[in-house]
């Protein structure tokens, strides 16, 4: 999801986050968690067949190349929101977002096609590293704008992890790869961003359900959704 709120072409629905005082104790989401998520995603995507990058990415309307660009753009944009000495609380940093084709993602970040898949993944890895660095170095008291409400560095780390995990799921479907991210990563971001999600189910299927990408026994499939990046302290 870029600052404008895109994690997929459909828009999540708005709702109010739970009160921070109602949240149970939890493990923090860290820059190390984000770094781990990006490294695992890049490692999996390096196994993609060279001819598959123009295939559709899962349920998205974008091809796999576009989806990696979108993910890199999301990570870059989150880093940018934290990057100012006084981050804006009412708007995004005003980069120009452009679509390369009708229906494609509106990005600031685009990879040079002549660099091939290796270059594309370098763009993704570099964008992830920018957000990791900003999460590490930005004081926890800082708040920055997001379309779902101002968030803190931990919140942007969690958002970056969700972007990485679920878009790599989309990509794995299109590229014919296996992708099963660590349960502890999924559990921490569920607790941080999806406080109303079931806590007794397996974390990865639950995260896919919470982002409208999967079924979860005993729970209706979501057709609209959102996360809650509101600081917890």
PDB file of C-alpha atoms in Angstrom, residues 1 5 7 10-18 146-151 159 162 189-190 192-197 207 209-212 222-232:
ATOM      1  CA  UNK A   1       0.000   0.000   0.000  1.00  0.00           C
ATOM      2  CA  UNK A   5      -3.796   3.447   0.384  1.00  0.00           C
ATOM      3  CA  UNK A   7      -2.120  -2.606  -1.420  1.00  0.00           C
ATOM      4  CA  UNK A  10      -9.369  -2.390  -4.744  1.00  0.00           C
ATOM      5  CA  UNK A  11      -9.751   0.074  -1.872  1.00  0.00           C
ATOM      6  CA  UNK A  12     -10.163  -1.162   1.722  1.00  0.00           C
ATOM      7  CA  UNK A  13     -13.146   0.178   3.620  1.00  0.00           C
ATOM      8  CA  UNK A  14     -12.732   2.643   6.504  1.00  0.00           C
ATOM      9  CA  UNK A  15     -13.469   1.840  10.132  1.00  0.00           C
ATOM     10  CA  UNK A  16     -12.275   3.017  13.525  1.00  0.00           C
ATOM     11  CA  UNK A  17      -9.301   1.378  15.230  1.00  0.00           C
ATOM     12  CA  UNK A  18      -9.595  -0.112  18.680  1.00  0.00           C
ATOM     13  CA  UNK A 146      -0.854   7.696   6.268  1.00  0.00           C
ATOM     14  CA  UNK A 147      -4.234   7.617   4.558  1.00  0.00           C
ATOM     15  CA  UNK A 148      -5.610   5.473   7.427  1.00  0.00           C
ATOM     16  CA  UNK A 149      -4.265   7.875  10.067  1.00  0.00           C
ATOM     17  CA  UNK A 150      -0.902   9.048  11.346  1.00  0.00           C
ATOM     18  CA  UNK A 151       1.436   6.256  12.404  1.00  0.00           C
ATOM     19  CA  UNK A 159       2.814  -1.903   7.116  1.00  0.00           C
ATOM     20  CA  UNK A 162       2.350  -6.745   5.373  1.00  0.00           C
ATOM     21  CA  UNK A 189       1.924  -7.696  12.297  1.00  0.00           C
ATOM     22  CA  UNK A 190      -1.549  -9.125  12.845  1.00  0.00           C
ATOM     23  CA  UNK A 192      -0.084  -4.558  15.492  1.00  0.00           C
ATOM     24  CA  UNK A 193      -2.305  -3.753  12.502  1.00  0.00           C
ATOM     25  CA  UNK A 194      -5.318  -6.085  12.657  1.00  0.00           C
ATOM     26  CA  UNK A 195      -6.440  -6.085  16.303  1.00  0.00           C
ATOM     27  CA  UNK A 196      -9.827  -7.604  15.438  1.00  0.00           C
ATOM     28  CA  UNK A 197      -8.403 -10.581  13.525  1.00  0.00           C
ATOM     29  CA  UNK A 207      -3.128 -12.566   7.468  1.00  0.00           C
ATOM     30  CA  UNK A 209      -7.863 -13.592   5.252  1.00  0.00           C
ATOM     31  CA  UNK A 210      -7.413 -10.182   6.910  1.00  0.00           C
ATOM     32  CA  UNK A 211      -6.185  -8.723   3.598  1.00  0.00           C
ATOM     33  CA  UNK A 212      -9.029 -10.206   1.548  1.00  0.00           C
ATOM     34  CA  UNK A 222     -13.681 -10.312   3.526  1.00  0.00           C
ATOM     35  CA  UNK A 223     -14.555  -8.230   0.496  1.00  0.00           C
ATOM     36  CA  UNK A 224     -13.424  -4.954   2.097  1.00  0.00           C
ATOM     37  CA  UNK A 225     -10.723  -4.522   4.713  1.00  0.00           C
ATOM     38  CA  UNK A 226      -8.193  -2.146   6.226  1.00  0.00           C
ATOM     39  CA  UNK A 227      -5.436  -2.108   8.794  1.00  0.00           C
ATOM     40  CA  UNK A 228      -5.017   0.128  11.842  1.00  0.00           C
ATOM     41  CA  UNK A 229      -1.633   1.832  12.014  1.00  0.00           C
ATOM     42  CA  UNK A 230      -2.559   4.033  14.971  1.00  0.00           C
ATOM     43  CA  UNK A 231       0.322   4.105  17.493  1.00  0.00           C
ATOM     44  CA  UNK A 232      -0.250   1.812  20.448  1.00  0.00           C
TER      45      UNK A 232
END
